[in-house]
Amino acid sequence: FAKAHDLAVKSAQGGSANGQALLAYILTVGPPSLRNLDEAYKWYLKSAEAGSAGGSLGLALLLAQRNGDPAEKARMMTELKSA
């Protein structure tokens, strides 16, 4: 995962929407030393806003895990429809 993480960081920082979604996925389900759900949220959001279906789906799934406010639940449904 460490090598994949490093490559995903470069891709995400370079503006690749798919790289952003991949980095967010690694930050969500990777080994505990790499997990960071707050950072994953940020990268999924960037990816979704750039039009990535993977980013939209990842963002929706991450929001579904949180007990967020009604605005988060509405965003989750919007992202699911976009994916």
PDB file of N, CA and C in Angstrom:
ATOM      1  N   PHE A   1       0.815  -1.203   0.000  1.00  0.00           N
ATOM      2  CA  PHE A   1       0.000   0.000   0.000  1.00  0.00           C
ATOM      3  C   PHE A   1       0.861   1.271   0.000  1.00  0.00           C
ATOM      4  N   ALA A   2       2.032   1.217   0.584  1.00  0.00           N
ATOM      5  CA  ALA A   2       2.863   2.416   0.675  1.00  0.00           C
ATOM      6  C   ALA A   2       3.243   2.927  -0.707  1.00  0.00           C
ATOM      7  N   LYS A   3       3.638   2.044  -1.608  1.00  0.00           N
ATOM      8  CA  LYS A   3       4.014   2.453  -2.964  1.00  0.00           C
ATOM      9  C   LYS A   3       2.790   3.005  -3.702  1.00  0.00           C
ATOM     10  N   ALA A   4       1.652   2.314  -3.578  1.00  0.00           N
ATOM     11  CA  ALA A   4       0.418   2.789  -4.211  1.00  0.00           C
ATOM     12  C   ALA A   4       0.035   4.153  -3.652  1.00  0.00           C
ATOM     13  N   HIS A   5       0.191   4.338  -2.371  1.00  0.00           N
ATOM     14  CA  HIS A   5      -0.120   5.616  -1.732  1.00  0.00           C
ATOM     15  C   HIS A   5       0.740   6.723  -2.323  1.00  0.00           C
ATOM     16  N   ASP A   6       2.038   6.473  -2.418  1.00  0.00           N
ATOM     17  CA  ASP A   6       2.946   7.488  -2.951  1.00  0.00           C
ATOM     18  C   ASP A   6       2.586   7.864  -4.388  1.00  0.00           C
ATOM     19  N   LEU A   7       2.275   6.867  -5.211  1.00  0.00           N
ATOM     20  CA  LEU A   7       1.897   7.134  -6.595  1.00  0.00           C
ATOM     21  C   LEU A   7       0.565   7.874  -6.678  1.00  0.00           C
ATOM     22  N   ALA A   8      -0.381   7.490  -5.811  1.00  0.00           N
ATOM     23  CA  ALA A   8      -1.690   8.143  -5.799  1.00  0.00           C
ATOM     24  C   ALA A   8      -1.575   9.603  -5.359  1.00  0.00           C
ATOM     25  N   VAL A   9      -0.691   9.880  -4.408  1.00  0.00           N
ATOM     26  CA  VAL A   9      -0.482  11.263  -3.953  1.00  0.00           C
ATOM     27  C   VAL A   9       0.001  12.116  -5.116  1.00  0.00           C
ATOM     28  N   LYS A  10       0.976  11.624  -5.854  1.00  0.00           N
ATOM     29  CA  LYS A  10       1.499  12.382  -7.000  1.00  0.00           C
ATOM     30  C   LYS A  10       0.405  12.626  -8.033  1.00  0.00           C
ATOM     31  N   SER A  11      -0.365  11.596  -8.319  1.00  0.00           N
ATOM     32  CA  SER A  11      -1.440  11.724  -9.301  1.00  0.00           C
ATOM     33  C   SER A  11      -2.520  12.693  -8.826  1.00  0.00           C
ATOM     34  N   ALA A  12      -2.919  12.554  -7.568  1.00  0.00           N
ATOM     35  CA  ALA A  12      -3.964  13.423  -7.008  1.00  0.00           C
ATOM     36  C   ALA A  12      -3.511  14.872  -6.978  1.00  0.00           C
ATOM     37  N   GLN A  13      -2.295  15.107  -6.529  1.00  0.00           N
ATOM     38  CA  GLN A  13      -1.781  16.472  -6.461  1.00  0.00           C
ATOM     39  C   GLN A  13      -1.584  17.061  -7.854  1.00  0.00           C
ATOM     40  N   GLY A  14      -1.405  16.194  -8.844  1.00  0.00           N
ATOM     41  CA  GLY A  14      -1.274  16.643 -10.216  1.00  0.00           C
ATOM     42  C   GLY A  14      -2.591  16.990 -10.869  1.00  0.00           C
ATOM     43  N   GLY A  15      -3.701  16.742 -10.159  1.00  0.00           N
ATOM     44  CA  GLY A  15      -5.019  17.129 -10.663  1.00  0.00           C
ATOM     45  C   GLY A  15      -5.835  16.024 -11.287  1.00  0.00           C
ATOM     46  N   SER A  16      -5.348  14.795 -11.254  1.00  0.00           N
ATOM     47  CA  SER A  16      -6.107  13.677 -11.814  1.00  0.00           C
ATOM     48  C   SER A  16      -7.291  13.329 -10.911  1.00  0.00           C
ATOM     49  N   ALA A  17      -8.497  13.411 -11.463  1.00  0.00           N
ATOM     50  CA  ALA A  17      -9.700  13.086 -10.675  1.00  0.00           C
ATOM     51  C   ALA A  17      -9.686  11.618 -10.251  1.00  0.00           C
ATOM     52  N   ASN A  18      -9.217  10.740 -11.138  1.00  0.00           N
ATOM     53  CA  ASN A  18      -9.142   9.324 -10.779  1.00  0.00           C
ATOM     54  C   ASN A  18      -8.051   9.083  -9.738  1.00  0.00           C
ATOM     55  N   GLY A  19      -6.950   9.816  -9.841  1.00  0.00           N
ATOM     56  CA  GLY A  19      -5.909   9.728  -8.820  1.00  0.00           C
ATOM     57  C   GLY A  19      -6.402  10.207  -7.471  1.00  0.00           C
ATOM     58  N   GLN A  20      -7.223  11.241  -7.479  1.00  0.00           N
ATOM     59  CA  GLN A  20      -7.799  11.758  -6.237  1.00  0.00           C
ATOM     60  C   GLN A  20      -8.719  10.719  -5.601  1.00  0.00           C
ATOM     61  N   ALA A  21      -9.535  10.055  -6.430  1.00  0.00           N
ATOM     62  CA  ALA A  21     -10.433   9.021  -5.916  1.00  0.00           C
ATOM     63  C   ALA A  21      -9.639   7.832  -5.371  1.00  0.00           C
ATOM     64  N   LEU A  22      -8.569   7.471  -6.076  1.00  0.00           N
ATOM     65  CA  LEU A  22      -7.726   6.358  -5.617  1.00  0.00           C
ATOM     66  C   LEU A  22      -7.061   6.693  -4.291  1.00  0.00           C
ATOM     67  N   LEU A  23      -6.517   7.896  -4.173  1.00  0.00           N
ATOM     68  CA  LEU A  23      -5.896   8.301  -2.916  1.00  0.00           C
ATOM     69  C   LEU A  23      -6.919   8.277  -1.781  1.00  0.00           C
ATOM     70  N   ALA A  24      -8.100   8.791  -2.041  1.00  0.00           N
ATOM     71  CA  ALA A  24      -9.148   8.787  -1.013  1.00  0.00           C
ATOM     72  C   ALA A  24      -9.496   7.362  -0.603  1.00  0.00           C
ATOM     73  N   TYR A  25      -9.555   6.458  -1.575  1.00  0.00           N
ATOM     74  CA  TYR A  25      -9.850   5.051  -1.267  1.00  0.00           C
ATOM     75  C   TYR A  25      -8.765   4.464  -0.368  1.00  0.00           C
ATOM     76  N   ILE A  26      -7.505   4.720  -0.714  1.00  0.00           N
ATOM     77  CA  ILE A  26      -6.399   4.212   0.108  1.00  0.00           C
ATOM     78  C   ILE A  26      -6.486   4.788   1.521  1.00  0.00           C
ATOM     79  N   LEU A  27      -6.823   6.065   1.625  1.00  0.00           N
ATOM     80  CA  LEU A  27      -6.944   6.695   2.945  1.00  0.00           C
ATOM     81  C   LEU A  27      -8.146   6.169   3.725  1.00  0.00           C
ATOM     82  N   THR A  28      -9.103   5.571   3.023  1.00  0.00           N
ATOM     83  CA  THR A  28     -10.300   5.031   3.680  1.00  0.00           C
ATOM     84  C   THR A  28     -10.108   3.596   4.140  1.00  0.00           C
ATOM     85  N   VAL A  29      -9.530   2.753   3.288  1.00  0.00           N
ATOM     86  CA  VAL A  29      -9.476   1.315   3.585  1.00  0.00           C
ATOM     87  C   VAL A  29      -8.070   0.752   3.694  1.00  0.00           C
ATOM     88  N   GLY A  30      -7.059   1.578   3.535  1.00  0.00           N
ATOM     89  CA  GLY A  30      -5.687   1.109   3.611  1.00  0.00           C
ATOM     90  C   GLY A  30      -5.311   0.693   5.023  1.00  0.00           C
ATOM     91  N   PRO A  31      -4.054   0.346   5.195  1.00  0.00           N
ATOM     92  CA  PRO A  31      -3.602  -0.039   6.536  1.00  0.00           C
ATOM     93  C   PRO A  31      -3.792   1.102   7.532  1.00  0.00           C
ATOM     94  N   PRO A  32      -3.950   0.777   8.793  1.00  0.00           N
ATOM     95  CA  PRO A  32      -4.212   1.810   9.806  1.00  0.00           C
ATOM     96  C   PRO A  32      -3.220   2.971   9.778  1.00  0.00           C
ATOM     97  N   SER A  33      -1.978   2.699   9.434  1.00  0.00           N
ATOM     98  CA  SER A  33      -0.979   3.771   9.414  1.00  0.00           C
ATOM     99  C   SER A  33      -1.256   4.805   8.318  1.00  0.00           C
ATOM    100  N   LEU A  34      -2.052   4.441   7.312  1.00  0.00           N
ATOM    101  CA  LEU A  34      -2.370   5.359   6.223  1.00  0.00           C
ATOM    102  C   LEU A  34      -3.783   5.926   6.302  1.00  0.00           C
ATOM    103  N   ARG A  35      -4.630   5.367   7.150  1.00  0.00           N
ATOM    104  CA  ARG A  35      -6.027   5.798   7.198  1.00  0.00           C
ATOM    105  C   ARG A  35      -6.182   7.196   7.771  1.00  0.00           C
ATOM    106  N   ASN A  36      -7.017   7.964   7.060  1.00  0.00           N
ATOM    107  CA  ASN A  36      -7.317   9.324   7.503  1.00  0.00           C
ATOM    108  C   ASN A  36      -8.620   9.723   6.813  1.00  0.00           C
ATOM    109  N   LEU A  37      -9.729   9.550   7.507  1.00  0.00           N
ATOM    110  CA  LEU A  37     -11.033   9.782   6.887  1.00  0.00           C
ATOM    111  C   LEU A  37     -11.295  11.247   6.561  1.00  0.00           C
ATOM    112  N   ASP A  38     -10.711  12.155   7.323  1.00  0.00           N
ATOM    113  CA  ASP A  38     -10.878  13.578   7.006  1.00  0.00           C
ATOM    114  C   ASP A  38     -10.190  13.916   5.687  1.00  0.00           C
ATOM    115  N   GLU A  39      -8.984  13.399   5.488  1.00  0.00           N
ATOM    116  CA  GLU A  39      -8.276  13.617   4.228  1.00  0.00           C
ATOM    117  C   GLU A  39      -8.977  12.884   3.088  1.00  0.00           C
ATOM    118  N   ALA A  40      -9.475  11.693   3.362  1.00  0.00           N
ATOM    119  CA  ALA A  40     -10.200  10.938   2.340  1.00  0.00           C
ATOM    120  C   ALA A  40     -11.405  11.737   1.855  1.00  0.00           C
ATOM    121  N   TYR A  41     -12.122  12.343   2.783  1.00  0.00           N
ATOM    122  CA  TYR A  41     -13.275  13.162   2.423  1.00  0.00           C
ATOM    123  C   TYR A  41     -12.862  14.288   1.470  1.00  0.00           C
ATOM    124  N   LYS A  42     -11.781  14.979   1.808  1.00  0.00           N
ATOM    125  CA  LYS A  42     -11.317  16.096   0.974  1.00  0.00           C
ATOM    126  C   LYS A  42     -10.993  15.627  -0.445  1.00  0.00           C
ATOM    127  N   TRP A  43     -10.311  14.481  -0.559  1.00  0.00           N
ATOM    128  CA  TRP A  43      -9.924  13.993  -1.888  1.00  0.00           C
ATOM    129  C   TRP A  43     -11.110  13.449  -2.660  1.00  0.00           C
ATOM    130  N   TYR A  44     -12.028  12.759  -1.971  1.00  0.00           N
ATOM    131  CA  TYR A  44     -13.246  12.304  -2.655  1.00  0.00           C
ATOM    132  C   TYR A  44     -14.040  13.503  -3.172  1.00  0.00           C
ATOM    133  N   LEU A  45     -14.127  14.547  -2.372  1.00  0.00           N
ATOM    134  CA  LEU A  45     -14.866  15.743  -2.769  1.00  0.00           C
ATOM    135  C   LEU A  45     -14.242  16.384  -4.009  1.00  0.00           C
ATOM    136  N   LYS A  46     -12.923  16.541  -4.011  1.00  0.00           N
ATOM    137  CA  LYS A  46     -12.243  17.106  -5.185  1.00  0.00           C
ATOM    138  C   LYS A  46     -12.496  16.253  -6.418  1.00  0.00           C
ATOM    139  N   SER A  47     -12.396  14.949  -6.240  1.00  0.00           N
ATOM    140  CA  SER A  47     -12.590  14.021  -7.354  1.00  0.00           C
ATOM    141  C   SER A  47     -14.019  14.096  -7.888  1.00  0.00           C
ATOM    142  N   ALA A  48     -14.981  14.107  -6.985  1.00  0.00           N
ATOM    143  CA  ALA A  48     -16.392  14.192  -7.396  1.00  0.00           C
ATOM    144  C   ALA A  48     -16.669  15.509  -8.115  1.00  0.00           C
ATOM    145  N   GLU A  49     -16.125  16.590  -7.599  1.00  0.00           N
ATOM    146  CA  GLU A  49     -16.343  17.899  -8.220  1.00  0.00           C
ATOM    147  C   GLU A  49     -15.696  17.989  -9.598  1.00  0.00           C
ATOM    148  N   ALA A  50     -14.680  17.150  -9.828  1.00  0.00           N
ATOM    149  CA  ALA A  50     -14.022  17.111 -11.137  1.00  0.00           C
ATOM    150  C   ALA A  50     -14.735  16.170 -12.106  1.00  0.00           C
ATOM    151  N   GLY A  51     -15.813  15.529 -11.641  1.00  0.00           N
ATOM    152  CA  GLY A  51     -16.620  14.694 -12.521  1.00  0.00           C
ATOM    153  C   GLY A  51     -16.323  13.206 -12.487  1.00  0.00           C
ATOM    154  N   SER A  52     -15.538  12.748 -11.537  1.00  0.00           N
ATOM    155  CA  SER A  52     -15.210  11.332 -11.438  1.00  0.00           C
ATOM    156  C   SER A  52     -16.356  10.547 -10.793  1.00  0.00           C
ATOM    157  N   ALA A  53     -16.833   9.528 -11.497  1.00  0.00           N
ATOM    158  CA  ALA A  53     -17.880   8.672 -10.927  1.00  0.00           C
ATOM    159  C   ALA A  53     -17.359   7.953  -9.694  1.00  0.00           C
ATOM    160  N   GLY A  54     -16.097   7.533  -9.727  1.00  0.00           N
ATOM    161  CA  GLY A  54     -15.497   6.880  -8.559  1.00  0.00           C
ATOM    162  C   GLY A  54     -15.429   7.816  -7.368  1.00  0.00           C
ATOM    163  N   GLY A  55     -15.139   9.070  -7.628  1.00  0.00           N
ATOM    164  CA  GLY A  55     -15.117  10.058  -6.558  1.00  0.00           C
ATOM    165  C   GLY A  55     -16.496  10.289  -5.971  1.00  0.00           C
ATOM    166  N   SER A  56     -17.499  10.354  -6.842  1.00  0.00           N
ATOM    167  CA  SER A  56     -18.882  10.539  -6.365  1.00  0.00           C
ATOM    168  C   SER A  56     -19.342   9.351  -5.532  1.00  0.00           C
ATOM    169  N   LEU A  57     -19.053   8.156  -6.009  1.00  0.00           N
ATOM    170  CA  LEU A  57     -19.462   6.958  -5.269  1.00  0.00           C
ATOM    171  C   LEU A  57     -18.729   6.876  -3.935  1.00  0.00           C
ATOM    172  N   GLY A  58     -17.426   7.109  -3.956  1.00  0.00           N
ATOM    173  CA  GLY A  58     -16.658   7.065  -2.707  1.00  0.00           C
ATOM    174  C   GLY A  58     -17.141   8.091  -1.713  1.00  0.00           C
ATOM    175  N   LEU A  59     -17.425   9.295  -2.193  1.00  0.00           N
ATOM    176  CA  LEU A  59     -17.923  10.346  -1.307  1.00  0.00           C
ATOM    177  C   LEU A  59     -19.265   9.947  -0.711  1.00  0.00           C
ATOM    178  N   ALA A  60     -20.142   9.412  -1.522  1.00  0.00           N
ATOM    179  CA  ALA A  60     -21.459   8.989  -1.028  1.00  0.00           C
ATOM    180  C   ALA A  60     -21.320   7.896   0.033  1.00  0.00           C
ATOM    181  N   LEU A  61     -20.447   6.936  -0.211  1.00  0.00           N
ATOM    182  CA  LEU A  61     -20.263   5.847   0.755  1.00  0.00           C
ATOM    183  C   LEU A  61     -19.649   6.352   2.052  1.00  0.00           C
ATOM    184  N   LEU A  62     -18.719   7.279   1.935  1.00  0.00           N
ATOM    185  CA  LEU A  62     -18.117   7.846   3.139  1.00  0.00           C
ATOM    186  C   LEU A  62     -19.150   8.640   3.936  1.00  0.00           C
ATOM    187  N   LEU A  63     -19.973   9.411   3.245  1.00  0.00           N
ATOM    188  CA  LEU A  63     -21.022  10.172   3.930  1.00  0.00           C
ATOM    189  C   LEU A  63     -22.053   9.237   4.577  1.00  0.00           C
ATOM    190  N   ALA A  64     -22.310   8.094   3.955  1.00  0.00           N
ATOM    191  CA  ALA A  64     -23.277   7.140   4.507  1.00  0.00           C
ATOM    192  C   ALA A  64     -22.797   6.568   5.837  1.00  0.00           C
ATOM    193  N   GLN A  65     -21.491   6.510   6.020  1.00  0.00           N
ATOM    194  CA  GLN A  65     -20.932   5.961   7.259  1.00  0.00           C
ATOM    195  C   GLN A  65     -21.004   6.956   8.417  1.00  0.00           C
ATOM    196  N   ARG A  66     -21.137   8.216   8.077  1.00  0.00           N
ATOM    197  CA  ARG A  66     -21.188   9.249   9.111  1.00  0.00           C
ATOM    198  C   ARG A  66     -22.633   9.498   9.516  1.00  0.00           C
ATOM    199  N   ASN A  67     -22.817   9.919  10.722  1.00  0.00           N
ATOM    200  CA  ASN A  67     -24.150  10.315  11.189  1.00  0.00           C
ATOM    201  C   ASN A  67     -24.269  11.823  11.032  1.00  0.00           C
ATOM    202  N   GLY A  68     -24.270  12.236   9.791  1.00  0.00           N
ATOM    203  CA  GLY A  68     -24.248  13.660   9.494  1.00  0.00           C
ATOM    204  C   GLY A  68     -25.603  14.318   9.574  1.00  0.00           C
ATOM    205  N   ASP A  69     -25.575  15.589   9.341  1.00  0.00           N
ATOM    206  CA  ASP A  69     -26.790  16.391   9.347  1.00  0.00           C
ATOM    207  C   ASP A  69     -27.560  16.164   8.044  1.00  0.00           C
ATOM    208  N   PRO A  70     -28.760  16.695   7.943  1.00  0.00           N
ATOM    209  CA  PRO A  70     -29.572  16.501   6.731  1.00  0.00           C
ATOM    210  C   PRO A  70     -28.878  16.960   5.450  1.00  0.00           C
ATOM    211  N   ALA A  71     -28.041  17.997   5.538  1.00  0.00           N
ATOM    212  CA  ALA A  71     -27.334  18.470   4.344  1.00  0.00           C
ATOM    213  C   ALA A  71     -26.361  17.405   3.838  1.00  0.00           C
ATOM    214  N   GLU A  72     -25.692  16.701   4.757  1.00  0.00           N
ATOM    215  CA  GLU A  72     -24.783  15.627   4.351  1.00  0.00           C
ATOM    216  C   GLU A  72     -25.558  14.483   3.714  1.00  0.00           C
ATOM    217  N   LYS A  73     -26.714  14.162   4.274  1.00  0.00           N
ATOM    218  CA  LYS A  73     -27.529  13.086   3.706  1.00  0.00           C
ATOM    219  C   LYS A  73     -28.021  13.462   2.309  1.00  0.00           C
ATOM    220  N   ALA A  74     -28.375  14.716   2.119  1.00  0.00           N
ATOM    221  CA  ALA A  74     -28.803  15.179   0.801  1.00  0.00           C
ATOM    222  C   ALA A  74     -27.634  15.102  -0.179  1.00  0.00           C
ATOM    223  N   ARG A  75     -26.445  15.482   0.278  1.00  0.00           N
ATOM    224  CA  ARG A  75     -25.257  15.410  -0.582  1.00  0.00           C
ATOM    225  C   ARG A  75     -24.965  13.965  -0.955  1.00  0.00           C
ATOM    226  N   MET A  76     -25.140  13.056  -0.006  1.00  0.00           N
ATOM    227  CA  MET A  76     -24.926  11.637  -0.262  1.00  0.00           C
ATOM    228  C   MET A  76     -25.827  11.168  -1.405  1.00  0.00           C
ATOM    229  N   MET A  77     -27.088  11.532  -1.382  1.00  0.00           N
ATOM    230  CA  MET A  77     -28.026  11.121  -2.413  1.00  0.00           C
ATOM    231  C   MET A  77     -27.654  11.742  -3.757  1.00  0.00           C
ATOM    232  N   THR A  78     -27.232  12.977  -3.748  1.00  0.00           N
ATOM    233  CA  THR A  78     -26.804  13.649  -4.980  1.00  0.00           C
ATOM    234  C   THR A  78     -25.608  12.920  -5.592  1.00  0.00           C
ATOM    235  N   GLU A  79     -24.653  12.568  -4.773  1.00  0.00           N
ATOM    236  CA  GLU A  79     -23.456  11.887  -5.266  1.00  0.00           C
ATOM    237  C   GLU A  79     -23.783  10.480  -5.772  1.00  0.00           C
ATOM    238  N   LEU A  80     -24.687   9.801  -5.098  1.00  0.00           N
ATOM    239  CA  LEU A  80     -25.096   8.466  -5.579  1.00  0.00           C
ATOM    240  C   LEU A  80     -25.733   8.554  -6.951  1.00  0.00           C
ATOM    241  N   LYS A  81     -26.537   9.573  -7.165  1.00  0.00           N
ATOM    242  CA  LYS A  81     -27.172   9.746  -8.461  1.00  0.00           C
ATOM    243  C   LYS A  81     -26.151  10.097  -9.547  1.00  0.00           C
ATOM    244  N   SER A  82     -25.077  10.776  -9.154  1.00  0.00           N
ATOM    245  CA  SER A  82     -24.046  11.170 -10.105  1.00  0.00           C
ATOM    246  C   SER A  82     -23.125  10.019 -10.491  1.00  0.00           C
ATOM    247  N   ALA A  83     -23.004   9.053  -9.604  1.00  0.00           N
ATOM    248  CA  ALA A  83     -22.035   7.962  -9.817  1.00  0.00           C
ATOM    249  C   ALA A  83     -22.407   7.024 -10.912  1.00  0.00           C
TER     250      ALA A  83
END
